[in-house]
Tab-separated table of C-alpha atoms in Angstrom:
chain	number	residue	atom	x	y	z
A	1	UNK	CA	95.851	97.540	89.526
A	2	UNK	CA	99.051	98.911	90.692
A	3	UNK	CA	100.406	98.964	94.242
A	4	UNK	CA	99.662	102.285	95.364
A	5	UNK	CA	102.869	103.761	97.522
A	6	UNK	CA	102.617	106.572	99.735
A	7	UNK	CA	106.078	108.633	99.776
A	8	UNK	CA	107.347	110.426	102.850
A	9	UNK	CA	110.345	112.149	101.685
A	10	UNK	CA	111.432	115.935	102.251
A	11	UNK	CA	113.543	116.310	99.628
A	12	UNK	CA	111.640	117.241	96.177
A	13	UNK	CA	114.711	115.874	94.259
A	14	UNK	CA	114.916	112.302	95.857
A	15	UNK	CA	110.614	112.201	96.046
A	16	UNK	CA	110.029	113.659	92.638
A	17	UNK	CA	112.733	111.399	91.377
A	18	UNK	CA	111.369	108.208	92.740
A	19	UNK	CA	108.372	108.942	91.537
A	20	UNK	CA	109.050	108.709	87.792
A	21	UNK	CA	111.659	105.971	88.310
A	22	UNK	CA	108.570	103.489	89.413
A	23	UNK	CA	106.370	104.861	86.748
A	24	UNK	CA	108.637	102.920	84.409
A	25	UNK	CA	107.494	100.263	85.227
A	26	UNK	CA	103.635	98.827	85.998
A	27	UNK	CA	103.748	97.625	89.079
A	28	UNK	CA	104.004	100.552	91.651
A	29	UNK	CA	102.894	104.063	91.492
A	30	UNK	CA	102.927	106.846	94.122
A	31	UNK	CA	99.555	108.277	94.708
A	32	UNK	CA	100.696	110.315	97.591
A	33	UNK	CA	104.087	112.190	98.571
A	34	UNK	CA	104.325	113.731	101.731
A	35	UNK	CA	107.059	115.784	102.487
A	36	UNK	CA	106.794	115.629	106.355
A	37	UNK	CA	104.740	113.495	109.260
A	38	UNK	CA	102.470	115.925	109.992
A	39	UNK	CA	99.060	114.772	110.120
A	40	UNK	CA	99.893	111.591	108.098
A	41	UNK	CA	97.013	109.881	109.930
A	42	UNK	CA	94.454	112.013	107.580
A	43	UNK	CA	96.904	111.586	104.801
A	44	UNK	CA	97.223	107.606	105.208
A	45	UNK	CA	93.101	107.547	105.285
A	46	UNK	CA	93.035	109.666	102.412
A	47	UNK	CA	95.723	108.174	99.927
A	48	UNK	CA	95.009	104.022	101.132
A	49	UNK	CA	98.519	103.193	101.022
A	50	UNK	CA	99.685	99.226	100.766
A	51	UNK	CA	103.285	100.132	101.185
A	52	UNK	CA	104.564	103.407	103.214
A	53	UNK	CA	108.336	104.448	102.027
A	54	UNK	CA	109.954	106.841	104.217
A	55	UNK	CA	112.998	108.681	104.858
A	56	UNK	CA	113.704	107.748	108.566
A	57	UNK	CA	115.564	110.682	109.278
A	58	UNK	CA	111.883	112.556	109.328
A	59	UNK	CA	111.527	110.254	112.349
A	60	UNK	CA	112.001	112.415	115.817
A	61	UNK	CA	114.962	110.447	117.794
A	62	UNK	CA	111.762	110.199	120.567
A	63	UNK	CA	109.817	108.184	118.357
A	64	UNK	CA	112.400	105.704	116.572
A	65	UNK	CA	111.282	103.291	119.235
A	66	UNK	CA	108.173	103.003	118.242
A	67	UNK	CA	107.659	104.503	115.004
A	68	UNK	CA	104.963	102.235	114.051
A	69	UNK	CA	102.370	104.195	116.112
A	70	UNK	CA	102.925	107.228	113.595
A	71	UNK	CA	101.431	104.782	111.072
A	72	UNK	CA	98.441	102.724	113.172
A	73	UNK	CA	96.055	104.156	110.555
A	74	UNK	CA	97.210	101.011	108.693
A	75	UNK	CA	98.963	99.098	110.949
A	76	UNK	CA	99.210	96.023	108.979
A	77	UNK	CA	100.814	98.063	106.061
A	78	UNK	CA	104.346	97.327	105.748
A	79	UNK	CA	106.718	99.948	105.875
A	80	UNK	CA	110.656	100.861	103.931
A	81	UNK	CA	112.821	103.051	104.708
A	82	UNK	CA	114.195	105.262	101.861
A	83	UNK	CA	117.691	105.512	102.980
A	84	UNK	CA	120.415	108.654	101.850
A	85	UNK	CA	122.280	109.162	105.043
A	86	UNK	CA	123.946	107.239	107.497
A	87	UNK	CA	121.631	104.936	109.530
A	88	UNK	CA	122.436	102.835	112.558
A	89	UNK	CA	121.665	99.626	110.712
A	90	UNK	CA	120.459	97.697	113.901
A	91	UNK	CA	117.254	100.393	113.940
A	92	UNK	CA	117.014	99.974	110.157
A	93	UNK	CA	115.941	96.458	110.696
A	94	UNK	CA	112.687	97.569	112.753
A	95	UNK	CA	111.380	98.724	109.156
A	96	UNK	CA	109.724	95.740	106.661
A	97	UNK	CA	112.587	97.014	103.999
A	98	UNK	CA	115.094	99.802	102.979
A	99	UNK	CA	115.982	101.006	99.898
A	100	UNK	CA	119.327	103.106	99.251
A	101	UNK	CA	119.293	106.167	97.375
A	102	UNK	CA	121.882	104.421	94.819
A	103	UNK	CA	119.511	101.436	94.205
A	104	UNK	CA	118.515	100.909	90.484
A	105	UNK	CA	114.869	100.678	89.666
A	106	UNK	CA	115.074	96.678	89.405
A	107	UNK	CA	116.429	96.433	92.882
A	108	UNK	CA	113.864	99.002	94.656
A	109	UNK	CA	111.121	96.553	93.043
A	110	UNK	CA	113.085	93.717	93.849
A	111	UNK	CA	112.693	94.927	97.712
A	112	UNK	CA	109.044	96.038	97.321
A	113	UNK	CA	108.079	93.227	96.247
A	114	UNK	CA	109.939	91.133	98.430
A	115	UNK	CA	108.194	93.320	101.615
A	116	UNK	CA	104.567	92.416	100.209
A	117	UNK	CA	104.953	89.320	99.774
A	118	UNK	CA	106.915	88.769	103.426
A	119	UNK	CA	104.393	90.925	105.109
A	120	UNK	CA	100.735	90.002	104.177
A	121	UNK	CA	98.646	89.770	107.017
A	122	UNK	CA	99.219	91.347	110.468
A	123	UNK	CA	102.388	92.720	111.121
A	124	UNK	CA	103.193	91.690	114.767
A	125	UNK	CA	104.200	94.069	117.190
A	126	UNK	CA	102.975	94.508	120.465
A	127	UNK	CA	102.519	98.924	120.244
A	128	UNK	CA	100.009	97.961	117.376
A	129	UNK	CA	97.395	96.643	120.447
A	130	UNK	CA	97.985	99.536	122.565
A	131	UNK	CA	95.579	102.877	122.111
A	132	UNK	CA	97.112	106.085	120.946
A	133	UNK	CA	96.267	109.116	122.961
A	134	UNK	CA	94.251	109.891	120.024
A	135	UNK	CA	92.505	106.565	120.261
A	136	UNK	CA	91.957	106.910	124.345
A	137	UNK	CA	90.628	110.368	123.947
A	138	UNK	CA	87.913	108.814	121.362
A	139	UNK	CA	87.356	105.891	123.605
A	140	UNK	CA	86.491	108.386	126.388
A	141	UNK	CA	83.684	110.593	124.439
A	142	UNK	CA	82.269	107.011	123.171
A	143	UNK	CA	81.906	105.353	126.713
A	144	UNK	CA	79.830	108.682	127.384
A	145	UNK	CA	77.686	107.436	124.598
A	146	UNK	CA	78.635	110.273	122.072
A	147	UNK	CA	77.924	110.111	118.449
A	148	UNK	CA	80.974	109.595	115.864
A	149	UNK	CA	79.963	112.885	114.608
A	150	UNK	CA	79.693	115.018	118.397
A	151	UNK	CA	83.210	113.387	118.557
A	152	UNK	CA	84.305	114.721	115.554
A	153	UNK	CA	83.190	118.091	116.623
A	154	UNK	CA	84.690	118.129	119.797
A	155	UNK	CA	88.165	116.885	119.105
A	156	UNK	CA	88.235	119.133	116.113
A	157	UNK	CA	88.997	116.037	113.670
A	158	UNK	CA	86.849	114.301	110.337
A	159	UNK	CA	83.956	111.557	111.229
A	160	UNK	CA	86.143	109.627	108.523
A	161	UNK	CA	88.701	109.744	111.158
A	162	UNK	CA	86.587	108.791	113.966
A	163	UNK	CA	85.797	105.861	112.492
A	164	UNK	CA	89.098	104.460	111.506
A	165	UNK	CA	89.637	105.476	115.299
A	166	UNK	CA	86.750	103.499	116.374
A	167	UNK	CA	87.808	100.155	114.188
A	168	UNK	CA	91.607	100.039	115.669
A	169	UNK	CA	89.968	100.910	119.175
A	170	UNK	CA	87.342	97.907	118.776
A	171	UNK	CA	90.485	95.346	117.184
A	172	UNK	CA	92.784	96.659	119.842
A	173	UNK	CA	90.296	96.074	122.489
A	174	UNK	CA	88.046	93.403	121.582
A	175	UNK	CA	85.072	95.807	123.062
A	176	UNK	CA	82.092	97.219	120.505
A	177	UNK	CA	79.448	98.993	122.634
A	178	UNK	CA	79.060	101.792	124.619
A	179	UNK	CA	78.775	100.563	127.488
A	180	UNK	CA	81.445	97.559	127.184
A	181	UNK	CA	83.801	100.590	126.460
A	182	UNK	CA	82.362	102.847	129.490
A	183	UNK	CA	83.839	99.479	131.885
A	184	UNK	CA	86.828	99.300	130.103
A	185	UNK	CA	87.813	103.260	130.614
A	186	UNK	CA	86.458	102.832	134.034
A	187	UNK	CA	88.935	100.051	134.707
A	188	UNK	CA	92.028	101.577	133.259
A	189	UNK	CA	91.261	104.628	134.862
A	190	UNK	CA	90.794	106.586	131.317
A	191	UNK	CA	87.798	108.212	133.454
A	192	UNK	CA	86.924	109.664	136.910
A	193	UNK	CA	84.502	107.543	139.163
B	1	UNK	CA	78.990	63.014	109.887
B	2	UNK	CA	75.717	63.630	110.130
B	3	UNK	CA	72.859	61.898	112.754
B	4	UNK	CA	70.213	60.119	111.520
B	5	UNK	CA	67.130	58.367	112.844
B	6	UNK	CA	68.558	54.653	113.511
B	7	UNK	CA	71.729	56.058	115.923
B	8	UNK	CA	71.122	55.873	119.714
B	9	UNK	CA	70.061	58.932	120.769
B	10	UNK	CA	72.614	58.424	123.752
B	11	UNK	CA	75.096	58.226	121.277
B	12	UNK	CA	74.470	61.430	120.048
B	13	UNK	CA	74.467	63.200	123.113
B	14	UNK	CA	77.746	61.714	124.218
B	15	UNK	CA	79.513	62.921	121.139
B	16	UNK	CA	78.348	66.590	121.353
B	17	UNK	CA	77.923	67.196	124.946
B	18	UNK	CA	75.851	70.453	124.290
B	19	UNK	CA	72.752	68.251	122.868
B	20	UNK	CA	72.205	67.556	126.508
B	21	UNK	CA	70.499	71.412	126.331
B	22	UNK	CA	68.061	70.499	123.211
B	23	UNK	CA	66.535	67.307	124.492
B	24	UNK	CA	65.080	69.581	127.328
B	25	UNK	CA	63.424	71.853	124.538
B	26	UNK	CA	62.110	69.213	123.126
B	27	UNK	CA	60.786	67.979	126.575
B	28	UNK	CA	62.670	64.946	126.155
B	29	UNK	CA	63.265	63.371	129.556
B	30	UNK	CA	66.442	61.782	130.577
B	31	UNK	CA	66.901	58.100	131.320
B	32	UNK	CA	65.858	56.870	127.473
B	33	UNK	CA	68.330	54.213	127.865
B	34	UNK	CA	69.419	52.317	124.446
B	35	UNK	CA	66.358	54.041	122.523
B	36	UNK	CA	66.957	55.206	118.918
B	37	UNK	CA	65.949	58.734	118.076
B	38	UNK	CA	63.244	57.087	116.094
B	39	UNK	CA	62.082	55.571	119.131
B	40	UNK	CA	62.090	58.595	121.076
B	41	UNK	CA	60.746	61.010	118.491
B	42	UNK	CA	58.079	58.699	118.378
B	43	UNK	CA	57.395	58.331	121.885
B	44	UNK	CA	57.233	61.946	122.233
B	45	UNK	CA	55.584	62.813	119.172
B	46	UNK	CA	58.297	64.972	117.684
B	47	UNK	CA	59.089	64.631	113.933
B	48	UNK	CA	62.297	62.942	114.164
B	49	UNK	CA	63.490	64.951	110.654
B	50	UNK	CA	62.863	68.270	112.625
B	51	UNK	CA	64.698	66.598	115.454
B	52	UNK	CA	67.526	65.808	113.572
B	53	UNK	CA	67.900	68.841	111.603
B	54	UNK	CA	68.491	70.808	115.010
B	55	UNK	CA	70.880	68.731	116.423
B	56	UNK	CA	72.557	68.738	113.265
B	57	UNK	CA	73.040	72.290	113.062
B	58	UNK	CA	74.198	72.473	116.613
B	59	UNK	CA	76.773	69.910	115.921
B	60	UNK	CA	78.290	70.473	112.502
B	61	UNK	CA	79.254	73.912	111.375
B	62	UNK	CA	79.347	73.148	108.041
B	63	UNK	CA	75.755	71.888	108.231
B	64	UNK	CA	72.808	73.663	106.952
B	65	UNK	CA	69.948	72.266	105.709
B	66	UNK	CA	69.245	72.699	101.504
B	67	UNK	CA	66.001	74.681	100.791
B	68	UNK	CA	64.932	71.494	99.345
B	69	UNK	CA	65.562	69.717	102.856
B	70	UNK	CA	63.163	72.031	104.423
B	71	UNK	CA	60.179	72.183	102.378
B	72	UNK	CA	60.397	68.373	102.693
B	73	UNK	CA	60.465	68.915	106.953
B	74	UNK	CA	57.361	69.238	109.192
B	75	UNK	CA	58.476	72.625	111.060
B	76	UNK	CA	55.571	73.306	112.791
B	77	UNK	CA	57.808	72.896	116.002
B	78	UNK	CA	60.268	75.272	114.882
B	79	UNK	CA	58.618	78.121	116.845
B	80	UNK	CA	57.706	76.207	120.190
B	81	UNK	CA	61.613	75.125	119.649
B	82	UNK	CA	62.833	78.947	119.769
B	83	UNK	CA	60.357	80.076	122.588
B	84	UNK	CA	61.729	77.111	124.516
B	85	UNK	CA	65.284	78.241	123.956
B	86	UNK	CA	64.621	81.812	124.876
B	87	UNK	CA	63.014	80.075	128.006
B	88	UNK	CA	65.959	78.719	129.073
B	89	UNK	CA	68.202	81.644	128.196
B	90	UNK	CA	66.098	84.409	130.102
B	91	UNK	CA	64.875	82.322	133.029
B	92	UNK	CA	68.299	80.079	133.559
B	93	UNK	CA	71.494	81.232	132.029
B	94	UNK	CA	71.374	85.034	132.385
B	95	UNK	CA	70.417	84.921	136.369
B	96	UNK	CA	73.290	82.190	136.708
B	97	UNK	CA	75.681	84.157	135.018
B	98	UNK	CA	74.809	87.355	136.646
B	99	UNK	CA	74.828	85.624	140.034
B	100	UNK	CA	78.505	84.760	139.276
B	101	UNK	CA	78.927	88.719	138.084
B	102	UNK	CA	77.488	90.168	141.133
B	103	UNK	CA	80.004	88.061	143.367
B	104	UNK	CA	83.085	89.609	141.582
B	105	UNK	CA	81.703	92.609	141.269
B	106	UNK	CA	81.531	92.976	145.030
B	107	UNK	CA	85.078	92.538	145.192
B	108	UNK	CA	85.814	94.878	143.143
B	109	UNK	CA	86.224	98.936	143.611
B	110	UNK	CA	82.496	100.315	144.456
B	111	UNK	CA	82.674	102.609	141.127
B	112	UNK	CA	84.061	99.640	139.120
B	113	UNK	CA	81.097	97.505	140.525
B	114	UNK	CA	78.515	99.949	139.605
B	115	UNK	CA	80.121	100.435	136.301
B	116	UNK	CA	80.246	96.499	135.546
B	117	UNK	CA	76.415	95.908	136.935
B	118	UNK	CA	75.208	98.952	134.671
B	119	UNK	CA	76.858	96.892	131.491
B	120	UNK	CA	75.178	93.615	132.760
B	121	UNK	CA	72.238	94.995	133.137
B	122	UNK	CA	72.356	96.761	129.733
B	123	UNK	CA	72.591	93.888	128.098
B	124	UNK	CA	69.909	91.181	129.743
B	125	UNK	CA	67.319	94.597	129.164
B	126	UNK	CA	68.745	94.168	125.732
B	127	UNK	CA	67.717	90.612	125.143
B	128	UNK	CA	64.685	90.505	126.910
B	129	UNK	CA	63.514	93.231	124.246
B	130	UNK	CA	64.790	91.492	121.286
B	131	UNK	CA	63.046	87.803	122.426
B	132	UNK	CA	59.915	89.855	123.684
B	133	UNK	CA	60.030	91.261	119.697
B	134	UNK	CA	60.362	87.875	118.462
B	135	UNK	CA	57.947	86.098	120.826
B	136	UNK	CA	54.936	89.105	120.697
B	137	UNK	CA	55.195	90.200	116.754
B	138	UNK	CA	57.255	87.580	114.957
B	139	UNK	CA	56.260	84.571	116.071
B	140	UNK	CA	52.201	84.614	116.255
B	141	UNK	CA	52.707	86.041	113.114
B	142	UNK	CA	54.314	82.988	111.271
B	143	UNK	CA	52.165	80.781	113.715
B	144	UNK	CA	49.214	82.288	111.742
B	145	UNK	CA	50.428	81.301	108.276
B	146	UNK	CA	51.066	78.100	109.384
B	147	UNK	CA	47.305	78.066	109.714
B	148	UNK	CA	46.883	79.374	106.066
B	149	UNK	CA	46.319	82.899	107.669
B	150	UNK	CA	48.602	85.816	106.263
B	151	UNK	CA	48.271	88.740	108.648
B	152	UNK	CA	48.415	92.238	106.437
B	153	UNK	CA	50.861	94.518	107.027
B	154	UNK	CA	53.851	92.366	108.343
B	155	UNK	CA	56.315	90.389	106.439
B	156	UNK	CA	59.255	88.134	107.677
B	157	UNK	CA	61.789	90.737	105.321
B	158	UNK	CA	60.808	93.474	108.441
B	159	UNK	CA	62.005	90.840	110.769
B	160	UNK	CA	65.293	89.736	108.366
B	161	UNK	CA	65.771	93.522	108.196
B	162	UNK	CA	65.855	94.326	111.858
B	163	UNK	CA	67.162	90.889	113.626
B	164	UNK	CA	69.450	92.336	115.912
B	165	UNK	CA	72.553	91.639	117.000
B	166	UNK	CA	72.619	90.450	120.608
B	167	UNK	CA	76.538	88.818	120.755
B	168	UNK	CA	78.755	92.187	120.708
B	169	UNK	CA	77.930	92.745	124.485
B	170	UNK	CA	78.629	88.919	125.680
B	171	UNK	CA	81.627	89.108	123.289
B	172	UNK	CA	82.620	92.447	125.734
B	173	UNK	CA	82.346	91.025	128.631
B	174	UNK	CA	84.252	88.000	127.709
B	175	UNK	CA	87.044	90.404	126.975
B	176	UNK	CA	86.542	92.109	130.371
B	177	UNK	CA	86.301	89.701	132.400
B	178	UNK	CA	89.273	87.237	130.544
B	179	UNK	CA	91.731	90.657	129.886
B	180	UNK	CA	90.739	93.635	132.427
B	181	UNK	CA	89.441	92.868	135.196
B	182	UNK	CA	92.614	93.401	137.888
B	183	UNK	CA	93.812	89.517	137.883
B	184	UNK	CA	93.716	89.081	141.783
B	185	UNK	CA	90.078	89.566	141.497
B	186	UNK	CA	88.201	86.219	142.523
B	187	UNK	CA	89.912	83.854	139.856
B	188	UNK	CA	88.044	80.877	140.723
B	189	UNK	CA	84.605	82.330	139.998
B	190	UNK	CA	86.043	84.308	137.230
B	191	UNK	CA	86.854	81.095	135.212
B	192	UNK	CA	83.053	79.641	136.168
B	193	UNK	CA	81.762	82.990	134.505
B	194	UNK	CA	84.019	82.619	131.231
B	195	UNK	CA	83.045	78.917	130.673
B	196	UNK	CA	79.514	80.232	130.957
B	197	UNK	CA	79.431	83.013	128.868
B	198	UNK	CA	81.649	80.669	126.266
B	199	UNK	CA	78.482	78.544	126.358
B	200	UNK	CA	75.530	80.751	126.024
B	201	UNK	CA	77.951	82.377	123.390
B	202	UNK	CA	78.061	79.186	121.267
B	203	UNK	CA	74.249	78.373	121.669
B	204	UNK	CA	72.998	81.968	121.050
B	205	UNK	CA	75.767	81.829	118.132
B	206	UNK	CA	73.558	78.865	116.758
B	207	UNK	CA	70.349	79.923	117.978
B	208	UNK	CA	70.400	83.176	115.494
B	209	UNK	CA	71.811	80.932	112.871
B	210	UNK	CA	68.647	79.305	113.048
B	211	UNK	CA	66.335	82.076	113.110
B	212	UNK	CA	68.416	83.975	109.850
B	213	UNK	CA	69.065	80.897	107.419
B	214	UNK	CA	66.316	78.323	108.794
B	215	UNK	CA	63.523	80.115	110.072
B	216	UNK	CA	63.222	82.972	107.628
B	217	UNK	CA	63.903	80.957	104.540
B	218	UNK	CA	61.110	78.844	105.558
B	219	UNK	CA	58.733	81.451	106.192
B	220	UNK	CA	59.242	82.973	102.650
B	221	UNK	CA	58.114	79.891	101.253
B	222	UNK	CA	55.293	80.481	103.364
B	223	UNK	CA	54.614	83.254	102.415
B	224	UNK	CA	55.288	82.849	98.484
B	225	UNK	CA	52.656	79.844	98.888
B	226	UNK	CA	49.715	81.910	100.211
């Protein structure tokens, strides 16, 4: 099976064109392109990624920080930047990889492959064990004892979602009931006494 | 390396400290000085095979016993084993370790205390149901096929299908007490708790392994043979 690649790239040129460069070969294909980071939590969930390539410059200057948040979906899953402007090279290093926009096909494989095989397992980085807001706001409704599906209704998102909510909130935490949850928000203040 | 039958049952205990907890369900008395665990399964009329098997499984993870291993056993103390254990769970370690709860959670913030207390409490309601399940419908029930008696309308695959999962909420408050509780809040007694709850944890870790590849595997033979 191949290694399935989802592309975050705004230009159609650079995206469509990395696309058919990989399907030269049979090791990678791109199952998703995105051509911005909105909602690319549902998109992630959707398109199972095991490598991320994106063009950091879609990156608000907020976030570069802590970018891997914007991918906690699959926090273990390594991330490259596809690089075709000028990029303070010391931030460039927070990413698993980088390809340049004037790398052959043998070299961007060279560098994917190189990132899977550095990367399996966790990635470690201490924002992957701290809760979203998303995740907090999900952590709240459950300590009430709501249903994955109320939740879903209420925060106007997919049960799907709550429940890839609910796994990173139960590794992040160590906590799996209700009521082990209901202490925890009560503790950190997430609710009112 | 597994026990067998010609080691000194001291010996045994001294190498895995937490046997001290499965000579009392046995009803084995301390002070058995240089006595084998022949000698003692004899004295107390315990098959020492049976004996063995549990303190095995308790001591070695790797160990479980072949299906082989236990048609060859006399289990018929199998059951009085578990009711012994859940015994000593609801009537010892659960008051102790919500004695030590109770005492932090009085030094805590009143709506934190409640909070904490409502968990605890969740979860000893929660075991008492799943032993009483075990103890009123599960256990006469095999205890009647070991007399050659199959009750209709009950098989052990009801019990296989609903065993329930009683860890997640000591594996909680493990991770409350060791990583949110506010860390100026009574250390000493917090460390007491967490060796507690580490125990129980282990033994009720062991205790279900028991009941899922031990008990119900030898009740399906039972079963098949009637």
């Amino acid at each position: 099976m191949k290694t399935r690649i989802l592309l975050i790239e705004r230009s159609p040129i650079i995206a469509s064109g990395f696309a058919n460069l990989l399907q030269s070969g049979t090791t990678f294909e791109v199952v998703a392109v995105a051509d911005s980071l909105d909602r690319i939590a549902e998109r992630i969930i959707v398109a199972k990624p095991d490598v991320i390539v994106v063009n950091p410059s879609l990156i608000d200057n907020s976030k570069r920080q802590s970018f891997r948040v914007i991918f906690q979906e699959q926090p273990s899953t390594p991330i490259v930047a596809l690089v075709s402007a000028y990029f303070d090279g010391q931030w460039l290093k927070n990413f698993n990889g980088i390809i340049e926009i004037n790398d052959d096909i043998g070299k961007i494989e060279n560098t994917l492959n190189h990132v899977l095989q550095t990367t399996s397992g966790h990635t470690e980085s201490a924002e992957l064990y701290e809760l979203s807001d998303r995740e907090r706001e999900v952590l709240i409704e459950l300590s009430k004892g709501q249903t994955s599906k109320e939740i879903a209704e209420k925060l106007h998102i997919s049960v799907h979602t709550v429940i890839t909510h609910r796994k990173n909130i139960v590794r992040k935490t160590g906590i799996k009931s209700a009521a082990g949850l209901a202490v925890y928000a009560m503790l950190n203040n997430l609710i009112e006494p | 390396m597994l026990f067998t039958k010609k080691m000194k049952l001291a010996d045994l205990v001294i190498s895995n400290h937490s046997l001290v907890l499965i000579l009392e369900r046995f009803n084995i008395e301390l002070g058995f000085g240089e006595k084998t665990v022949a000698d003692v399964c004899q004295q107390y009329g315990i098959n020492a095979d049976f004996f063995l098997l549990i303190c095995n499984v308790h001591s070695d993870d790797q160990y479980l016993p072949t299906t082989e291993e236990l048609s060859q056993t006399d289990m018929s103390q199998l059951i009085p084993y578990l009711t012994a254990s859940h015994g000593y769970y609801l009537r010892e370690r659960i008051p102790h370790i919500e004695n030590h709860l109770n005492r932090i959670a009085d030094a805590c913030l009143p709506a934190h205390r409640d909070t904490l207390l409502k968990f605890f409490k969740e979860y000893r309601e929660e075991v008492e149901k799943h032993f009483q399940y075990e103890e009123v419908t599960v256990f006469p029930y095999i205890s009647k096929l070991h007399q050659g008696e199959k009750a209709s309308g009950y098989s052990i695959h009801r019990f296989e299908k609903n065993h329930s999962n009683i860890e997640d909420k000591l594996g909680d408050l493990t991770n409350i007490i060791l990583k949110y509780l506010p860390g100026n809040i009574m250390p000493n007694e917090r460390r007491s708790l967490l060796f507690d709850i580490f125990q129980l944890s282990t033994d009720l870790n062991t205790h279900s392994l028991i009941e899922e590849k031990i008990l119900i595997p030898y009740v399906q033979t039972l079963e098949e043979n009637l």
